[in-house]
Coordinates of C-alpha atoms in Angstrom, one line a residue:
M136 CA 74.9 -7.7 56.6
K137 CA 71.6 -5.8 56.8
S138 CA 70.4 -8.2 59.6
A139 CA 73.6 -7.8 61.5
F140 CA 73.3 -4.0 61.2
I141 CA 69.6 -4.1 62.4
D142 CA 70.6 -6.4 65.3
L143 CA 73.4 -3.9 66.3
L144 CA 70.9 -1.0 66.2
T145 CA 68.4 -3.0 68.3
Q146 CA 71.1 -3.6 70.9
I147 CA 71.9 0.1 71.0
R148 CA 68.2 1.0 71.4
E149 CA 67.8 -1.6 74.2
S150 CA 70.8 -0.2 76.0
F151 CA 68.8 3.1 76.4
D152 CA 65.7 1.4 77.9
W153 CA 66.0 3.5 81.0
L154 CA 65.2 6.6 78.8
P155 CA 61.8 7.4 77.2
A156 CA 61.2 5.4 74.1
T157 CA 61.3 8.4 71.8
M158 CA 64.6 9.6 73.3
A159 CA 66.1 6.1 72.9
S160 CA 65.0 6.0 69.3
V161 CA 66.5 9.4 68.6
L162 CA 69.8 8.3 70.1
M163 CA 69.7 5.1 68.0
L164 CA 69.3 7.2 64.8
C165 CA 72.2 9.4 65.9
A166 CA 74.3 6.3 66.3
A167 CA 73.3 5.2 62.8
V168 CA 74.4 8.6 61.5
L169 CA 77.7 8.3 63.4
M170 CA 78.3 4.8 61.9
A171 CA 77.6 6.2 58.4
E172 CA 80.1 9.0 59.0
I173 CA 82.8 6.5 60.1
C174 CA 82.2 4.3 57.1
S175 CA 82.3 7.2 54.8
R176 CA 85.6 8.5 56.2
I177 CA 87.2 5.0 56.0
M178 CA 86.1 4.6 52.3
T179 CA 87.4 8.1 51.5
K180 CA 90.8 7.5 53.0
L181 CA 91.1 4.2 51.1
V182 CA 90.2 5.9 47.8
L183 CA 92.6 8.8 48.4
R184 CA 95.5 6.3 48.7
I185 CA 95.2 5.2 45.1
P186 CA 98.6 5.5 43.5
G187 CA 99.3 7.1 40.2
Q188 CA 100.0 10.7 39.0
K189 CA 97.3 11.2 36.3
R190 CA 94.5 8.7 37.0
G191 CA 95.1 8.7 40.7
A192 CA 95.0 12.5 40.9
F193 CA 91.7 12.6 39.0
V194 CA 90.2 9.9 41.3
R195 CA 91.4 11.8 44.4
S196 CA 90.0 15.1 43.2
F197 CA 86.7 13.4 42.2
T198 CA 86.5 11.7 45.6
T199 CA 87.2 14.9 47.5
A200 CA 84.5 16.8 45.6
M201 CA 81.9 14.0 46.0
Q202 CA 82.7 13.4 49.7
R203 CA 80.0 15.6 51.1
P204 CA 77.0 14.4 49.0
A205 CA 78.1 10.8 49.4
R206 CA 78.2 11.1 53.2
V207 CA 74.8 12.6 53.3
M208 CA 73.3 9.9 51.1
L209 CA 75.0 7.2 53.1
A210 CA 73.6 8.7 56.3
I211 CA 70.1 8.8 54.8
I212 CA 70.4 5.1 53.9
F213 CA 71.6 4.2 57.4
V214 CA 68.8 6.2 59.1
G215 CA 66.2 4.8 56.7
T216 CA 67.3 1.3 57.5
A217 CA 67.2 2.0 61.2
L218 CA 63.7 3.6 61.2
P219 CA 61.7 0.2 61.4
V220 CA 63.7 -0.7 64.6
S221 CA 62.7 2.6 66.3
D222 CA 59.7 3.0 68.7
F223 CA 58.2 5.8 66.7
S224 CA 54.6 5.7 65.8
Y225 CA 53.6 4.5 62.3
R226 CA 52.6 8.1 61.3
T227 CA 55.9 9.5 62.5
M228 CA 57.9 6.8 60.7
Q229 CA 55.9 7.5 57.5
W230 CA 56.6 11.2 57.6
A231 CA 60.2 10.6 58.5
G232 CA 60.6 8.1 55.7
H233 CA 59.1 10.4 53.2
G234 CA 61.3 13.3 54.3
L235 CA 64.4 11.0 53.9
L236 CA 63.2 10.0 50.4
V237 CA 62.9 13.7 49.3
L238 CA 66.3 14.5 50.8
F239 CA 67.8 11.5 49.1
V240 CA 66.4 12.5 45.7
L241 CA 67.7 16.1 46.1
M242 CA 71.2 14.8 47.1
V243 CA 71.3 12.5 44.1
G244 CA 70.6 15.5 41.8
Y245 CA 73.2 17.6 43.6
A246 CA 75.8 14.8 43.3
A247 CA 75.0 14.5 39.6
I248 CA 75.6 18.3 39.1
V249 CA 78.9 18.1 41.0
A250 CA 80.0 15.1 39.1
M251 CA 79.3 16.8 35.7
R252 CA 81.3 19.9 36.8
I253 CA 84.3 17.8 37.9
L254 CA 84.3 15.8 34.7
S255 CA 84.0 18.9 32.5
D256 CA 86.8 20.7 34.4
A257 CA 89.0 17.6 34.0
Y258 CA 88.3 17.5 30.3
L259 CA 89.1 21.2 29.9
A260 CA 92.3 20.7 31.9
R261 CA 93.4 17.9 29.7
I262 CA 92.6 19.9 26.5
T263 CA 94.5 22.9 27.9
G264 CA 97.6 20.8 28.7
K265 CA 97.6 19.1 25.2
D266 CA 96.7 21.9 22.9
D267 CA 97.8 25.0 24.7
R268 CA 99.2 26.5 21.5
D269 CA 96.0 26.1 19.5
D270 CA 93.9 29.0 21.0
I271 CA 91.0 28.5 18.6
L272 CA 90.6 24.8 19.5
L273 CA 90.8 25.5 23.2
R274 CA 88.2 28.3 23.1
T275 CA 85.9 26.0 21.0
H276 CA 86.0 23.3 23.6
M277 CA 85.6 25.8 26.5
T278 CA 82.5 27.3 24.8
Q279 CA 80.9 24.0 24.1
V280 CA 81.6 22.5 27.5
R281 CA 80.5 25.5 29.6
V282 CA 77.3 26.2 27.7
L283 CA 76.3 22.5 27.6
R284 CA 77.2 22.1 31.3
R285 CA 75.0 25.0 32.4
M286 CA 72.1 23.7 30.3
A287 CA 72.7 20.2 31.9
D288 CA 72.7 21.8 35.3
I289 CA 69.3 23.4 34.6
L290 CA 67.9 20.2 33.2
V291 CA 69.1 18.0 36.1
G292 CA 67.8 20.6 38.6
L293 CA 64.4 20.6 37.0
L294 CA 64.3 16.8 37.0
T295 CA 65.5 16.6 40.6
V296 CA 62.9 19.1 41.9
G297 CA 60.2 17.5 39.8
S298 CA 61.1 14.0 41.1
A299 CA 61.1 15.2 44.7
L300 CA 57.7 16.9 44.3
M301 CA 56.2 13.8 42.6
T302 CA 56.7 11.9 45.8
F303 CA 53.8 13.9 47.3
E304 CA 50.4 12.4 46.5
S305 CA 48.7 15.8 46.1
V306 CA 51.4 16.9 43.6
R307 CA 51.0 13.7 41.6
E308 CA 47.2 14.3 41.4
Y309 CA 47.7 17.9 40.4
G310 CA 50.3 16.8 37.7
L311 CA 47.8 14.2 36.3
S312 CA 45.1 16.8 36.1
L313 CA 47.5 19.3 34.5
F314 CA 48.6 16.6 32.0
A315 CA 44.9 16.0 31.1
S316 CA 44.5 19.7 30.2
A317 CA 47.9 19.8 28.5
G318 CA 46.6 21.7 25.5
A319 CA 45.6 24.9 27.2
A320 CA 48.3 24.6 29.9
S321 CA 51.1 24.2 27.3
V322 CA 50.0 27.3 25.5
V323 CA 49.9 29.4 28.7
V324 CA 53.3 28.1 29.9
G325 CA 54.8 28.5 26.4
L326 CA 53.7 32.2 26.2
A327 CA 54.9 32.9 29.8
A328 CA 58.3 31.2 29.3
R329 CA 58.9 32.3 25.7
P330 CA 62.0 34.6 26.5
L331 CA 63.5 31.9 28.6
L332 CA 62.9 29.1 26.1
T333 CA 64.2 31.3 23.3
N334 CA 67.5 32.0 25.1
L335 CA 67.9 28.3 26.1
I336 CA 67.4 27.2 22.5
A337 CA 69.8 30.0 21.3
G338 CA 72.3 28.7 23.9
M339 CA 72.2 25.3 22.3
Q340 CA 72.7 26.8 18.8
I341 CA 75.6 28.9 20.1
A342 CA 77.2 25.8 21.6
M343 CA 76.9 23.9 18.3
T344 CA 77.4 26.5 15.6
Q345 CA 79.7 28.8 17.7
P346 CA 79.4 32.3 16.1
I347 CA 81.1 33.4 19.3
R348 CA 83.5 31.6 21.6
M349 CA 85.1 32.3 25.0
E350 CA 87.5 35.2 24.8
D351 CA 86.5 36.1 21.3
L352 CA 87.0 39.7 20.4
I353 CA 83.8 41.2 18.9
I354 CA 82.6 44.7 18.1
I355 CA 79.3 45.7 19.8
N356 CA 77.9 49.2 20.0
G357 CA 81.2 50.6 18.6
D358 CA 83.2 49.0 21.5
W359 CA 85.8 46.3 21.5
A360 CA 84.6 43.6 23.8
W361 CA 85.9 40.2 24.8
V362 CA 83.4 37.3 25.5
E363 CA 84.0 36.7 29.2
E364 CA 81.2 34.3 30.0
I365 CA 78.5 32.4 28.2
T366 CA 75.6 31.2 30.3
A367 CA 72.4 29.4 29.2
T368 CA 70.5 32.7 28.8
Y369 CA 73.0 35.6 28.5
V370 CA 76.5 36.6 27.5
V371 CA 78.9 38.7 29.5
L372 CA 81.2 40.9 27.4
R373 CA 84.3 42.6 28.9
V374 CA 85.1 46.0 27.3
W375 CA 88.7 47.2 27.2
D376 CA 88.1 49.7 30.0
W377 CA 86.6 46.9 32.2
R378 CA 83.0 47.8 31.6
R379 CA 80.7 44.8 31.1
H380 CA 77.9 44.4 28.6
I381 CA 75.2 41.9 29.5
V382 CA 73.5 40.7 26.3
P383 CA 70.8 38.1 25.9
I384 CA 72.2 35.1 24.1
S385 CA 69.5 35.2 21.4
W386 CA 70.8 38.6 20.3
F387 CA 73.8 37.0 18.6
L388 CA 71.5 34.9 16.4
E389 CA 69.2 37.8 15.4
N390 CA 71.7 40.6 14.8
P391 CA 74.9 41.0 12.7
F392 CA 78.1 41.7 14.6
Q393 CA 81.8 41.7 14.0
N394 CA 83.9 38.8 15.3
W395 CA 87.6 39.6 14.9
T396 CA 88.9 36.2 16.2
H397 CA 86.4 33.7 14.7
N398 CA 89.0 31.8 12.7
S399 CA 92.2 33.2 13.9
A400 CA 93.4 35.8 16.5
A401 CA 95.8 37.3 14.0
L402 CA 94.9 40.7 12.5
I403 CA 96.3 43.2 10.0
G404 CA 96.6 46.6 11.5
V405 CA 96.4 49.8 9.4
V406 CA 98.2 53.1 10.0
F407 CA 97.5 56.2 7.9
L408 CA 100.2 58.9 7.6
Y409 CA 99.6 62.3 6.1
V410 CA 102.7 63.9 4.5
D411 CA 103.6 66.7 2.2
F412 CA 104.2 66.3 -1.6
H413 CA 107.9 67.0 -0.9
A414 CA 108.1 63.9 1.3
P415 CA 110.9 61.5 0.3
M416 CA 108.9 58.3 0.1
D417 CA 112.0 56.1 -0.4
R418 CA 113.5 57.2 2.9
I419 CA 110.2 57.0 4.7
R420 CA 109.5 53.5 3.3
V421 CA 113.0 52.3 4.4
R422 CA 112.5 53.8 7.9
L423 CA 109.1 52.1 8.3
R424 CA 110.5 48.8 7.3
E425 CA 113.2 49.2 9.9
I426 CA 110.6 50.1 12.6
V427 CA 108.4 47.1 11.8
H428 CA 111.1 44.5 11.4
A429 CA 112.7 45.6 14.7
S430 CA 109.5 45.4 16.6
P431 CA 108.8 42.2 18.6
L432 CA 105.1 42.8 18.2
W433 CA 105.2 42.1 14.4
D434 CA 104.5 38.4 13.6
G435 CA 106.7 38.6 10.4
K436 CA 103.9 37.9 7.9
V437 CA 102.4 41.0 6.4
F438 CA 104.0 44.5 5.9
D439 CA 103.6 47.1 3.1
V440 CA 103.7 50.8 2.6
Q441 CA 101.7 52.5 -0.2
V442 CA 100.5 56.0 -1.1
A443 CA 96.8 55.2 -0.9
D444 CA 95.4 58.7 -1.7
C445 CA 96.1 62.4 -2.1
S446 CA 94.3 65.7 -1.7
A447 CA 95.1 69.3 -2.6
Q448 CA 97.3 69.6 0.5
V449 CA 98.8 66.2 1.5
M450 CA 99.5 62.6 0.4
T451 CA 97.9 59.7 2.4
V452 CA 100.4 56.9 3.1
R453 CA 98.9 53.6 4.2
I454 CA 101.1 51.2 6.4
I455 CA 99.8 47.7 7.0
A456 CA 101.4 45.2 9.5
S457 CA 100.2 42.0 10.9
A458 CA 100.2 40.9 14.6
R459 CA 99.3 37.9 16.6
S460 CA 96.2 39.4 18.2
A461 CA 94.0 42.5 18.3
M462 CA 95.7 44.0 21.3
V463 CA 99.2 43.3 20.0
S464 CA 98.1 44.9 16.7
W465 CA 97.0 48.0 18.6
D466 CA 100.3 48.3 20.4
L467 CA 102.2 47.8 17.1
R468 CA 100.3 50.5 15.4
C469 CA 100.9 52.9 18.2
E470 CA 104.6 52.1 18.1
I471 CA 104.8 52.7 14.3
R472 CA 103.1 56.1 14.7
E473 CA 105.3 57.3 17.5
K474 CA 108.6 56.3 15.8
I475 CA 107.7 57.6 12.3
I476 CA 106.6 61.0 13.7
V477 CA 109.9 61.4 15.5
F478 CA 111.7 60.5 12.2
L479 CA 109.8 63.0 10.2
R480 CA 110.3 65.7 12.7
D481 CA 114.0 65.3 13.2
E482 CA 115.2 64.1 9.7
C483 CA 112.5 64.9 7.2
P484 CA 110.9 68.2 8.2
E485 CA 110.0 68.9 4.6
A486 CA 107.6 65.9 4.8
L487 CA 105.4 67.4 7.5
P488 CA 102.1 68.6 6.1
R489 CA 101.7 72.3 5.4
E490 CA 99.3 74.7 3.7
R491 CA 100.4 76.8 0.7
L492 CA 99.2 80.3 -0.3
A493 CA 100.0 81.8 -3.7
H494 CA 100.1 85.6 -4.3
V495 CA 99.9 86.7 -8.0
S496 CA 101.4 90.2 -8.2
S497 CA 100.2 91.1 -11.7
L498 CA 96.6 90.4 -10.8
A499 CA 97.0 92.4 -7.6
G500 CA 98.3 95.4 -9.6
Q501 CA 95.4 95.3 -12.0
E502 CA 92.9 95.2 -9.1
A503 CA 94.7 98.3 -7.6
L504 CA 94.4 100.3 -10.8
M505 CA 90.7 99.5 -11.1
V506 CA 90.0 100.4 -7.5
A507 CA 92.1 103.6 -7.3
P508 CA 89.8 105.8 -9.6
L509 CA 86.8 104.7 -7.6
I510 CA 88.5 105.8 -4.4
D511 CA 89.7 109.2 -5.7
R512 CA 86.4 110.1 -7.4
P513 CA 83.7 111.6 -5.1
P514 CA 80.3 110.2 -5.3
P515 CA 77.6 112.1 -7.2
G516 CA 76.0 114.9 -5.2
A517 CA 78.7 115.0 -2.6
Y518 CA 79.8 118.3 -1.0
T519 CA 83.2 119.2 -2.4
G520 CA 83.7 122.5 -0.6
P521 CA 83.3 126.1 -1.7
S522 CA 83.8 126.9 -5.4
G523 CA 85.6 130.2 -4.7
P524 CA 84.7 133.8 -4.8

């Protein structure tokens, strides 16, 4: 097949003998690229016709995504095969062949990255479809796959660029000399890249131990924040008011923080109510039970009402109620406050907190008797008017 292809290219080049040799060779290479494009399109159409809903759909999506790098690599192979048939000089063919080799290595790395992304997305889609109700399991897989995928992208990119550079003779000689002095060079590179290496290693630890996952709710700097994205070196946190915190990934291994959804998204919300000592606790407890049981935000697991504390003026009533997530718990607590305040205002005004002042009349009278002589008696040496004739 290779000889037949070379014979065909030779015939194409000979058909342009009336042109300069360089121009004829360029046209022959263009014909090789055109043949590679035609072959790629034919193979793509054949693959896209594979029947089946699940497996066929994955093969079709994979083929569509890999179509561009596959066409470029096939064109490189065709042009590389056609180069010896051209009339270029030896030096030109050498430079062209080397350029095709570098481009082929880069395209192989690019195809590997695209393939890893397609496979990881397909895996996440399968997990989502199977375990949609298990939010913890889904977020666990999302965290592991995304962090490891980004680290694999970095590793494949470094290997691809390194392989492409090693095709140059000068770079190989420099690499050998650098390897010979690896002791000093490794120390210098390690010191320069310490923050990057620290975050990369922390990313691997995050993917394996998972103190945080995608869409976990954590408390950082006093703010509620959801884990929106985990990269190889930093984490993007989304605050409730749409602000974003960009935090180095190593921070989560070096500092304590609160993770409200580490094992489960369900939370117990607490509402404090301050009422007067005359408050009818039985009626208030019944009304709170009606409010919570009638709310669709309550998950039906935990509810209780207790007098948790008291001061000289009021009693502190603590209401606890569980919910499916932190945001649902927040909405449930707001609903409880609004409805119980309306109930106290309309039906139990005696339960509203108030301040008391006591006036003791006997003590006030004694103070008046003690103060009156002092007011009527003039101070010593004061002028009291003429004493008379």
